[in-house]
Amino acid sequence: MNSNFATSYIEISKEALQHNLKFIHRFVRKSVQISSVVKGNAYGHGIEQYIPLAQECGFDHFSVFCADEAYRVHQASKGESTIMIMGHVENNQLEWAIENNVQAYVFEMDRLEQALRYAKRTKKKAKVHIEVETGMNRTGFTLKDLDKALAFLQEHQEWIEFQGLCTHFAGAESVTNYYRIQQQQKQFDKALTKVALYPVEPKQTHMACSAAAMRYPKTQKDLVRLGIIQYGFFPTNEVLIEYLTRKKVAKDPLRRLISWKSSVMDVKHVKKGEFVGYGTSYLAGEDRTIATIPVGYSHGFSRSLSNQGRVLIRGQRVQVIGTVNMNMMTVDVTQIPSIEKGDEVVLIGKQGDLEITISSFSEYSDLLNYELLTRLPRDIPRYIVE
Ligand SMILES: *Cc1c(COP(=O)(O)O)cnc(C)c1O
C-alpha cells in the first residue's frame, strides 16, 4: 500500500482533540482515571495515527476490544500506557498480553484458569478485570458465579492481580433504558458487597462509557471508559439535547476530529434528458455539469447516499446524483462554473463556512455515528493536522 496513491484521505485534528479533552475534564471528576476507548480502529480514526496523538494530548490508558487491536496499540504507543482488552482474547494471545503487561477482562472461569497457566509460564502476573453481569446479558460473571472467581483470585494472588471489577451498561445513551441502568447499578453494588467478603480487593472499579459518565456522574467510579465523546460526538442526539438544555447553551460544545477529503477526477457536461451513471436513477432535467469523484461504497461512502448525499467543492454544497458506485460517484456541479479537475472535495468536515457532518450522513443512510465512523476503511491514509 502506498498512501500517496490513495484516492481519498482522512485528516485528524489535534486542536479538536485538545478542545474535547478540556470538555471531558469539565465533567469527569479529578480523581477519576480516563481510558480512551480505541476499539473499531479508534472509531475509524486509525489506531496507528490516533495513539501517539492521544498520548501527546495526555491520555495514558487505552481500551480495545480484542488482542489484535491491543497489539496495534502496543506497537503504535510512544510512551508508557496501560492497555486494557474489554472483549475477546484467545488463550495463545493471553500469553502475549501477560508478557506485555496488557490487562484483560475475564468473564468466565476458563479464561481465569488460562490466565493463571500463562502467568506461571511467562513468570509474570496476569492483570485481570473481573466483569460482572448486571443486566446487559452479554458477558460477565453472574453474582452466583462471582464467588468461584473470587475464591480463585484469593487462592492465586501470587500470579493473578485483581486489577478491576467492572460492568457495562445496556444503553446509557437513551432515557428509555433509565430503569434498567438503575438496576444495573444496584446489581454492581451487590457485587461490590460480595467482593468485600473476600480478602482480595480490586484496584479499580469501573462501569461508565461516555453517556453514563455524563448523565449519571455516580457511575464514574475509579475509571471511565470514554469512546465516542473524545472524537467529538455525543453518543446520541438525545444526550446532546439534554446537555444543551441543562446547560442552557445553544451550541454543540464538541469538535469533530475527522475530515475526509478527495478531489475531482473529471468534469463533463450532460445534455437535458440524459441519464447519468448506471441505470435510470438520475435523469438530467436540464443541461448539467457533472464531476466524478474517485470514492465509492468500497471506500465507505454508503450506496444508500445515491441521489442523496452531499459533498463540498469550492465552498459550495453539491449533491450526489445517480448511484454511488463501487469506486466512484458523480455530483452535480452546474452551480460552480469554475470547477476544475483536481479541486478539493470534502466528503466529511468543513470547507469555507460549510460543513458536512457525519450525523447528516447518518440521516440519509440510517447509520449510527459509531457505525459510520468505524466503517471508514483502514486503508484510507490518515494524517494528523494541527
Ligand atoms: C465501546 C465501549 C465503551 C465506550 O463507549 P462510548 O459510548 O463510545 O463512550 C465503554 N465500555 C465498553 C465495554 C465498550 O465496549
Short mmCIF file of N, CA, C and O in Angstrom, two decimals, residues 108-228:
data_model
loop_
_atom_site.label_atom_id
_atom_site.label_comp_id
_atom_site.label_asym_id
_atom_site.label_seq_id
_atom_site.Cartn_x
_atom_site.Cartn_y
_atom_site.Cartn_z
N GLU A 108 -15.43 -15.47 32.55
CA GLU A 108 -15.79 -16.87 32.80
C GLU A 108 -14.55 -17.59 33.34
O GLU A 108 -13.43 -17.13 33.17
N MET A 109 -14.78 -18.73 34.00
CA MET A 109 -13.70 -19.40 34.73
C MET A 109 -12.57 -19.89 33.82
O MET A 109 -11.41 -19.85 34.20
N ASP A 110 -12.93 -20.34 32.63
CA ASP A 110 -11.89 -20.90 31.77
C ASP A 110 -10.78 -19.88 31.51
O ASP A 110 -9.60 -20.19 31.60
N ARG A 111 -11.18 -18.67 31.23
CA ARG A 111 -10.15 -17.67 30.94
C ARG A 111 -9.31 -17.35 32.17
O ARG A 111 -8.12 -17.10 32.08
N LEU A 112 -9.96 -17.40 33.32
CA LEU A 112 -9.23 -17.14 34.57
C LEU A 112 -8.18 -18.23 34.79
O LEU A 112 -7.03 -17.96 35.15
N GLU A 113 -8.60 -19.48 34.52
CA GLU A 113 -7.67 -20.60 34.67
C GLU A 113 -6.51 -20.49 33.66
O GLU A 113 -5.36 -20.76 33.99
N GLN A 114 -6.86 -20.08 32.45
CA GLN A 114 -5.83 -19.91 31.42
C GLN A 114 -4.87 -18.78 31.80
O GLN A 114 -3.67 -18.86 31.57
N ALA A 115 -5.43 -17.74 32.38
CA ALA A 115 -4.59 -16.60 32.80
C ALA A 115 -3.56 -17.08 33.81
O ALA A 115 -2.38 -16.72 33.74
N LEU A 116 -3.99 -17.94 34.71
CA LEU A 116 -3.07 -18.48 35.72
C LEU A 116 -1.98 -19.30 35.05
O LEU A 116 -0.79 -19.15 35.33
N ARG A 117 -2.44 -20.15 34.11
CA ARG A 117 -1.49 -21.02 33.42
C ARG A 117 -0.42 -20.20 32.70
O ARG A 117 0.77 -20.46 32.82
N TYR A 118 -0.85 -19.18 31.97
CA TYR A 118 0.11 -18.39 31.20
C TYR A 118 0.94 -17.46 32.08
O TYR A 118 2.09 -17.15 31.76
N ALA A 119 0.36 -17.04 33.18
CA ALA A 119 1.13 -16.21 34.11
C ALA A 119 2.30 -17.01 34.66
O ALA A 119 3.44 -16.55 34.69
N LYS A 120 2.00 -18.27 35.03
CA LYS A 120 3.08 -19.14 35.54
C LYS A 120 4.12 -19.38 34.47
O LYS A 120 5.32 -19.38 34.74
N ARG A 121 3.64 -19.60 33.26
CA ARG A 121 4.56 -19.91 32.17
C ARG A 121 5.47 -18.71 31.84
O ARG A 121 6.65 -18.87 31.61
N THR A 122 4.88 -17.52 31.81
CA THR A 122 5.68 -16.35 31.47
C THR A 122 6.38 -15.74 32.69
O THR A 122 7.14 -14.81 32.58
N LYS A 123 6.02 -16.28 33.86
CA LYS A 123 6.58 -15.78 35.11
C LYS A 123 6.27 -14.30 35.34
O LYS A 123 7.09 -13.53 35.84
N LYS A 124 5.08 -13.93 34.90
CA LYS A 124 4.63 -12.55 35.13
C LYS A 124 3.19 -12.60 35.59
O LYS A 124 2.42 -13.46 35.17
N LYS A 125 2.83 -11.63 36.43
CA LYS A 125 1.45 -11.60 36.93
C LYS A 125 0.46 -11.23 35.83
O LYS A 125 0.74 -10.32 35.04
N ALA A 126 -0.67 -11.92 35.80
CA ALA A 126 -1.74 -11.55 34.86
C ALA A 126 -2.61 -10.50 35.53
O ALA A 126 -3.00 -10.65 36.69
N LYS A 127 -2.89 -9.41 34.80
CA LYS A 127 -3.74 -8.36 35.37
C LYS A 127 -5.15 -8.47 34.80
O LYS A 127 -5.35 -8.23 33.61
N VAL A 128 -6.07 -8.86 35.63
CA VAL A 128 -7.42 -9.12 35.11
C VAL A 128 -8.47 -8.16 35.68
O VAL A 128 -8.35 -7.66 36.80
N HIS A 129 -9.45 -7.91 34.84
CA HIS A 129 -10.63 -7.15 35.26
C HIS A 129 -11.79 -8.14 35.27
O HIS A 129 -12.11 -8.73 34.25
N ILE A 130 -12.37 -8.33 36.43
CA ILE A 130 -13.49 -9.26 36.52
C ILE A 130 -14.76 -8.52 36.09
O ILE A 130 -15.17 -7.53 36.70
N GLU A 131 -15.35 -9.02 35.01
CA GLU A 131 -16.56 -8.39 34.51
C GLU A 131 -17.78 -9.03 35.16
O GLU A 131 -17.89 -10.25 35.23
N VAL A 132 -18.68 -8.18 35.62
CA VAL A 132 -19.87 -8.66 36.31
C VAL A 132 -21.08 -8.50 35.41
O VAL A 132 -21.27 -7.46 34.76
N GLU A 133 -21.90 -9.51 35.40
CA GLU A 133 -23.16 -9.45 34.65
C GLU A 133 -24.18 -8.69 35.51
O GLU A 133 -24.53 -9.13 36.58
N THR A 134 -24.58 -7.53 35.01
CA THR A 134 -25.51 -6.73 35.83
C THR A 134 -26.84 -6.49 35.13
O THR A 134 -27.70 -5.77 35.65
N GLY A 135 -27.00 -7.03 33.94
CA GLY A 135 -28.29 -6.83 33.28
C GLY A 135 -28.22 -6.66 31.77
O GLY A 135 -29.23 -6.63 31.09
N MET A 136 -27.01 -6.55 31.25
CA MET A 136 -26.90 -6.44 29.80
C MET A 136 -27.08 -7.81 29.15
O MET A 136 -27.53 -7.94 28.03
N ASN A 137 -26.72 -8.84 29.93
CA ASN A 137 -26.83 -10.21 29.44
C ASN A 137 -26.03 -10.46 28.17
O ASN A 137 -26.54 -10.97 27.18
N ARG A 138 -24.79 -10.04 28.25
CA ARG A 138 -23.88 -10.30 27.14
C ARG A 138 -22.73 -11.14 27.68
O ARG A 138 -22.71 -12.33 27.50
N THR A 139 -21.80 -10.50 28.38
CA THR A 139 -20.73 -11.27 29.04
C THR A 139 -20.64 -10.81 30.49
O THR A 139 -21.07 -9.71 30.82
N GLY A 140 -20.06 -11.63 31.33
CA GLY A 140 -19.87 -11.25 32.73
C GLY A 140 -20.26 -12.38 33.67
O GLY A 140 -21.13 -13.18 33.35
N PHE A 141 -19.60 -12.43 34.84
CA PHE A 141 -19.96 -13.40 35.87
C PHE A 141 -21.26 -12.99 36.52
O PHE A 141 -21.42 -11.83 36.92
N THR A 142 -22.16 -13.92 36.65
CA THR A 142 -23.37 -13.62 37.43
C THR A 142 -22.94 -13.53 38.90
O THR A 142 -21.87 -14.01 39.28
N LEU A 143 -23.78 -12.93 39.71
CA LEU A 143 -23.43 -12.80 41.13
C LEU A 143 -23.14 -14.17 41.74
O LEU A 143 -22.27 -14.31 42.59
N LYS A 144 -23.87 -15.15 41.28
CA LYS A 144 -23.70 -16.50 41.82
C LYS A 144 -22.32 -17.06 41.48
O LYS A 144 -21.64 -17.62 42.33
N ASP A 145 -21.92 -16.86 40.22
CA ASP A 145 -20.62 -17.40 39.78
C ASP A 145 -19.43 -16.57 40.27
O ASP A 145 -18.29 -17.03 40.23
N LEU A 146 -19.73 -15.37 40.71
CA LEU A 146 -18.67 -14.47 41.14
C LEU A 146 -17.86 -15.08 42.30
O LEU A 146 -16.65 -14.90 42.38
N ASP A 147 -18.56 -15.83 43.17
CA ASP A 147 -17.88 -16.46 44.31
C ASP A 147 -16.71 -17.33 43.87
O ASP A 147 -15.63 -17.28 44.45
N LYS A 148 -16.99 -18.11 42.83
CA LYS A 148 -15.96 -19.01 42.33
C LYS A 148 -14.73 -18.22 41.87
O LYS A 148 -13.60 -18.56 42.16
N ALA A 149 -15.03 -17.16 41.12
CA ALA A 149 -13.93 -16.34 40.59
C ALA A 149 -13.14 -15.69 41.73
O ALA A 149 -11.91 -15.67 41.71
N LEU A 150 -13.85 -15.21 42.73
CA LEU A 150 -13.18 -14.53 43.84
C LEU A 150 -12.33 -15.51 44.64
O LEU A 150 -11.21 -15.19 45.05
N ALA A 151 -12.87 -16.71 44.83
CA ALA A 151 -12.09 -17.73 45.55
C ALA A 151 -10.82 -18.06 44.78
O ALA A 151 -9.75 -18.23 45.37
N PHE A 152 -10.96 -18.10 43.47
CA PHE A 152 -9.80 -18.40 42.62
C PHE A 152 -8.75 -17.28 42.71
O PHE A 152 -7.55 -17.55 42.84
N LEU A 153 -9.23 -16.05 42.68
CA LEU A 153 -8.32 -14.91 42.79
C LEU A 153 -7.59 -14.94 44.13
O LEU A 153 -6.40 -14.65 44.22
N GLN A 154 -8.34 -15.31 45.17
CA GLN A 154 -7.76 -15.38 46.51
C GLN A 154 -6.67 -16.45 46.58
O GLN A 154 -5.58 -16.21 47.09
N GLU A 155 -6.97 -17.57 45.97
CA GLU A 155 -6.04 -18.69 46.02
C GLU A 155 -4.76 -18.42 45.21
O GLU A 155 -3.69 -18.89 45.57
N HIS A 156 -4.92 -17.67 44.12
CA HIS A 156 -3.78 -17.48 43.21
C HIS A 156 -3.28 -16.04 43.13
O HIS A 156 -2.84 -15.58 42.09
N GLN A 157 -3.36 -15.36 44.25
CA GLN A 157 -2.94 -13.95 44.31
C GLN A 157 -1.53 -13.72 43.80
O GLN A 157 -1.21 -12.68 43.26
N GLU A 158 -0.74 -14.73 43.99
CA GLU A 158 0.67 -14.64 43.62
C GLU A 158 0.83 -14.43 42.10
O GLU A 158 1.77 -13.78 41.65
N TRP A 159 -0.11 -14.99 41.35
CA TRP A 159 0.00 -14.96 39.88
C TRP A 159 -1.04 -14.09 39.19
O TRP A 159 -0.89 -13.72 38.04
N ILE A 160 -2.13 -13.83 39.90
CA ILE A 160 -3.18 -13.06 39.24
C ILE A 160 -3.48 -11.79 40.05
O ILE A 160 -3.77 -11.85 41.24
N GLU A 161 -3.36 -10.69 39.37
CA GLU A 161 -3.64 -9.42 40.03
C GLU A 161 -5.09 -9.02 39.74
O GLU A 161 -5.52 -9.00 38.59
N PHE A 162 -5.80 -8.69 40.79
CA PHE A 162 -7.21 -8.29 40.69
C PHE A 162 -7.21 -6.80 40.32
O PHE A 162 -7.37 -5.94 41.17
N GLN A 163 -7.01 -6.52 39.05
CA GLN A 163 -6.85 -5.14 38.62
C GLN A 163 -8.17 -4.36 38.66
O GLN A 163 -8.20 -3.20 39.02
N GLY A 164 -9.26 -5.04 38.27
CA GLY A 164 -10.52 -4.29 38.24
C GLY A 164 -11.75 -5.13 38.42
O GLY A 164 -11.74 -6.34 38.20
N LEU A 165 -12.83 -4.45 38.82
CA LEU A 165 -14.16 -5.05 38.83
C LEU A 165 -15.00 -4.12 37.98
O LEU A 165 -15.01 -2.90 38.19
N CYS A 166 -15.70 -4.67 36.99
CA CYS A 166 -16.36 -3.77 36.03
C CYS A 166 -17.63 -4.35 35.45
O CYS A 166 -17.92 -5.55 35.59
N THR A 167 -18.37 -3.49 34.81
CA THR A 167 -19.56 -3.91 34.08
C THR A 167 -19.83 -2.88 32.98
O THR A 167 -19.13 -1.87 32.89
N HIS A 168 -20.81 -3.16 32.13
CA HIS A 168 -21.13 -2.24 31.03
C HIS A 168 -22.65 -2.05 30.97
O HIS A 168 -23.39 -2.99 31.16
N PHE A 169 -23.05 -0.81 30.71
CA PHE A 169 -24.48 -0.51 30.68
C PHE A 169 -25.13 -0.87 29.34
O PHE A 169 -24.52 -0.72 28.28
N ALA A 170 -26.38 -1.25 29.43
CA ALA A 170 -27.13 -1.65 28.25
C ALA A 170 -27.87 -0.45 27.66
O ALA A 170 -29.10 -0.44 27.57
N GLY A 171 -27.11 0.60 27.31
CA GLY A 171 -27.77 1.72 26.63
C GLY A 171 -27.98 2.96 27.49
O GLY A 171 -29.11 3.46 27.60
N ALA A 172 -26.88 3.50 28.05
CA ALA A 172 -27.00 4.69 28.90
C ALA A 172 -27.30 5.93 28.07
O ALA A 172 -27.61 6.99 28.62
N GLU A 173 -27.24 5.81 26.75
CA GLU A 173 -27.45 6.98 25.88
C GLU A 173 -28.92 7.23 25.57
O GLU A 173 -29.25 8.18 24.88
N SER A 174 -29.80 6.37 26.09
CA SER A 174 -31.21 6.59 25.83
C SER A 174 -32.01 6.53 27.13
O SER A 174 -31.83 5.62 27.94
N VAL A 175 -32.87 7.51 27.32
CA VAL A 175 -33.63 7.59 28.57
C VAL A 175 -34.63 6.43 28.69
O VAL A 175 -35.05 6.06 29.77
N THR A 176 -34.94 5.81 27.57
CA THR A 176 -35.79 4.61 27.57
C THR A 176 -35.24 3.55 28.52
O THR A 176 -35.99 2.76 29.09
N ASN A 177 -33.91 3.53 28.67
CA ASN A 177 -33.28 2.48 29.46
C ASN A 177 -33.03 2.91 30.91
O ASN A 177 -32.31 2.22 31.63
N TYR A 178 -33.61 4.03 31.31
CA TYR A 178 -33.32 4.60 32.62
C TYR A 178 -33.44 3.56 33.74
O TYR A 178 -32.54 3.37 34.55
N TYR A 179 -34.56 2.86 33.76
CA TYR A 179 -34.82 1.90 34.83
C TYR A 179 -33.76 0.79 34.84
O TYR A 179 -33.20 0.45 35.88
N ARG A 180 -33.48 0.30 33.64
CA ARG A 180 -32.51 -0.78 33.53
C ARG A 180 -31.13 -0.35 34.02
O ARG A 180 -30.41 -1.12 34.68
N ILE A 181 -30.75 0.89 33.70
CA ILE A 181 -29.45 1.41 34.13
C ILE A 181 -29.39 1.49 35.66
O ILE A 181 -28.38 1.16 36.28
N GLN A 182 -30.49 1.92 36.28
CA GLN A 182 -30.55 1.97 37.75
C GLN A 182 -30.39 0.57 38.33
O GLN A 182 -29.66 0.36 39.30
N GLN A 183 -31.08 -0.39 37.73
CA GLN A 183 -31.00 -1.78 38.22
C GLN A 183 -29.57 -2.30 38.09
O GLN A 183 -29.09 -3.01 38.97
N GLN A 184 -28.94 -1.94 37.01
CA GLN A 184 -27.56 -2.41 36.81
C GLN A 184 -26.62 -1.88 37.88
O GLN A 184 -25.74 -2.59 38.36
N GLN A 185 -26.85 -0.61 38.27
CA GLN A 185 -26.01 -0.04 39.33
C GLN A 185 -26.24 -0.78 40.64
O GLN A 185 -25.30 -1.03 41.40
N LYS A 186 -27.50 -1.14 40.90
CA LYS A 186 -27.80 -1.90 42.12
C LYS A 186 -27.12 -3.26 42.11
O LYS A 186 -26.59 -3.70 43.13
N GLN A 187 -27.17 -3.90 40.95
CA GLN A 187 -26.51 -5.21 40.84
C GLN A 187 -25.00 -5.08 41.08
O GLN A 187 -24.39 -5.92 41.72
N PHE A 188 -24.43 -4.01 40.55
CA PHE A 188 -22.99 -3.81 40.71
C PHE A 188 -22.66 -3.58 42.19
O PHE A 188 -21.66 -4.10 42.69
N ASP A 189 -23.51 -2.85 42.88
CA ASP A 189 -23.31 -2.64 44.32
C ASP A 189 -23.34 -3.97 45.06
O ASP A 189 -22.56 -4.19 46.00
N LYS A 190 -24.23 -4.84 44.63
CA LYS A 190 -24.29 -6.17 45.27
C LYS A 190 -22.99 -6.93 45.04
O LYS A 190 -22.50 -7.62 45.93
N ALA A 191 -22.47 -6.78 43.81
CA ALA A 191 -21.19 -7.45 43.51
C ALA A 191 -20.09 -6.90 44.42
O ALA A 191 -19.28 -7.66 44.96
N LEU A 192 -20.10 -5.59 44.62
CA LEU A 192 -19.09 -4.97 45.49
C LEU A 192 -19.21 -5.50 46.92
O LEU A 192 -18.21 -5.75 47.59
N THR A 193 -20.44 -5.66 47.37
CA THR A 193 -20.67 -6.19 48.72
C THR A 193 -20.09 -7.59 48.84
O THR A 193 -19.48 -7.97 49.84
N LYS A 194 -20.30 -8.35 47.79
CA LYS A 194 -19.78 -9.72 47.78
C LYS A 194 -18.25 -9.71 47.81
O LYS A 194 -17.64 -10.46 48.57
N VAL A 195 -17.67 -8.86 46.99
CA VAL A 195 -16.20 -8.78 46.92
C VAL A 195 -15.62 -8.43 48.30
O VAL A 195 -14.57 -8.96 48.70
N ALA A 196 -16.35 -7.59 49.02
CA ALA A 196 -15.86 -7.14 50.34
C ALA A 196 -15.74 -8.30 51.32
O ALA A 196 -15.03 -8.21 52.33
N LEU A 197 -16.39 -9.42 51.04
CA LEU A 197 -16.32 -10.59 51.93
C LEU A 197 -15.02 -11.36 51.74
O LEU A 197 -14.70 -12.25 52.52
N TYR A 198 -14.29 -11.02 50.68
CA TYR A 198 -13.04 -11.75 50.39
C TYR A 198 -11.84 -10.87 50.71
O TYR A 198 -11.93 -9.64 50.65
N PRO A 199 -10.72 -11.48 51.02
CA PRO A 199 -9.54 -10.67 51.35
C PRO A 199 -8.92 -9.99 50.11
O PRO A 199 -8.09 -9.11 50.27
N VAL A 200 -9.32 -10.41 48.92
CA VAL A 200 -8.77 -9.75 47.72
C VAL A 200 -9.65 -8.54 47.37
O VAL A 200 -10.85 -8.54 47.61
N GLU A 201 -8.99 -7.55 46.78
CA GLU A 201 -9.71 -6.31 46.51
C GLU A 201 -9.33 -5.77 45.13
O GLU A 201 -8.14 -5.75 44.79
N PRO A 202 -10.30 -5.34 44.33
CA PRO A 202 -9.92 -4.80 43.01
C PRO A 202 -9.23 -3.46 43.17
O PRO A 202 -9.62 -2.65 44.00
N LYS A 203 -8.21 -3.25 42.35
CA LYS A 203 -7.52 -1.95 42.40
C LYS A 203 -8.43 -0.84 41.90
O LYS A 203 -8.32 0.31 42.31
N GLN A 204 -9.27 -1.18 40.92
CA GLN A 204 -10.15 -0.16 40.32
C GLN A 204 -11.53 -0.77 40.07
O GLN A 204 -11.64 -1.95 39.75
N THR A 205 -12.55 0.07 40.19
CA THR A 205 -13.87 -0.35 39.72
C THR A 205 -14.27 0.60 38.59
O THR A 205 -13.88 1.77 38.59
N HIS A 206 -14.99 0.07 37.61
CA HIS A 206 -15.39 0.95 36.51
C HIS A 206 -16.62 0.43 35.78
O HIS A 206 -16.82 -0.78 35.68
N MET A 207 -17.43 1.34 35.29
CA MET A 207 -18.64 0.96 34.58
C MET A 207 -19.06 1.98 33.51
O MET A 207 -19.79 1.62 32.60
N ALA A 208 -18.57 3.21 33.57
CA ALA A 208 -19.15 4.26 32.72
C ALA A 208 -18.52 4.37 31.34
O ALA A 208 -17.31 4.35 31.19
N CYS A 209 -19.38 4.50 30.33
CA CYS A 209 -18.99 4.89 28.98
C CYS A 209 -19.28 6.40 28.88
O CYS A 209 -19.63 7.02 29.88
N SER A 210 -19.16 6.98 27.69
CA SER A 210 -19.38 8.43 27.55
C SER A 210 -20.74 8.87 28.10
O SER A 210 -20.83 9.80 28.90
N ALA A 211 -21.80 8.19 27.66
CA ALA A 211 -23.14 8.62 28.04
C ALA A 211 -23.35 8.52 29.55
O ALA A 211 -23.88 9.44 30.19
N ALA A 212 -22.91 7.39 30.14
CA ALA A 212 -23.10 7.20 31.58
C ALA A 212 -22.30 8.24 32.37
O ALA A 212 -22.80 8.82 33.32
N ALA A 213 -21.05 8.46 31.96
CA ALA A 213 -20.21 9.42 32.69
C ALA A 213 -20.83 10.81 32.69
O ALA A 213 -20.75 11.54 33.68
N MET A 214 -21.49 11.18 31.59
CA MET A 214 -22.11 12.49 31.51
C MET A 214 -23.43 12.56 32.26
O MET A 214 -23.70 13.49 32.99
N ARG A 215 -24.26 11.56 32.04
CA ARG A 215 -25.63 11.62 32.56
C ARG A 215 -25.77 11.15 33.99
O ARG A 215 -26.65 11.59 34.71
N TYR A 216 -24.94 10.17 34.36
CA TYR A 216 -25.04 9.59 35.69
C TYR A 216 -23.68 9.68 36.37
O TYR A 216 -22.93 8.70 36.40
N PRO A 217 -23.32 10.87 36.90
CA PRO A 217 -21.97 11.09 37.44
C PRO A 217 -21.55 10.05 38.49
O PRO A 217 -20.37 9.75 38.61
N LYS A 218 -22.53 9.48 39.20
CA LYS A 218 -22.19 8.48 40.21
C LYS A 218 -21.52 7.25 39.61
O LYS A 218 -20.87 6.49 40.31
N THR A 219 -21.73 7.03 38.33
CA THR A 219 -21.16 5.83 37.71
C THR A 219 -19.68 6.00 37.37
O THR A 219 -19.07 5.10 36.83
N GLN A 220 -19.12 7.17 37.68
CA GLN A 220 -17.72 7.39 37.28
C GLN A 220 -16.71 6.51 38.03
O GLN A 220 -15.65 6.22 37.50
N LYS A 221 -17.02 6.09 39.25
CA LYS A 221 -16.12 5.17 39.99
C LYS A 221 -14.64 5.59 39.90
O LYS A 221 -14.34 6.76 39.96
N ASP A 222 -13.73 4.59 39.71
CA ASP A 222 -12.29 4.92 39.67
C ASP A 222 -11.79 5.23 38.27
O ASP A 222 -10.76 5.85 38.09
N LEU A 223 -12.53 4.74 37.28
CA LEU A 223 -12.09 4.87 35.90
C LEU A 223 -13.32 5.00 35.00
O LEU A 223 -14.35 4.41 35.29
N VAL A 224 -13.20 5.80 33.95
CA VAL A 224 -14.29 5.87 32.96
C VAL A 224 -13.71 5.46 31.60
O VAL A 224 -12.55 5.73 31.30
N ARG A 225 -14.53 4.79 30.83
CA ARG A 225 -14.09 4.32 29.51
C ARG A 225 -14.79 5.17 28.46
O ARG A 225 -15.94 4.96 28.13
N LEU A 226 -14.05 6.16 27.95
CA LEU A 226 -14.69 7.12 27.05
C LEU A 226 -14.30 6.87 25.61
O LEU A 226 -13.13 6.89 25.25
N GLY A 227 -15.31 6.63 24.78
CA GLY A 227 -15.07 6.41 23.36
C GLY A 227 -15.50 7.61 22.55
O GLY A 227 -14.76 8.59 22.38
N ILE A 228 -16.71 7.57 22.10
CA ILE A 228 -17.23 8.50 21.08
C ILE A 228 -16.98 9.97 21.40
O ILE A 228 -16.69 10.77 20.51
#
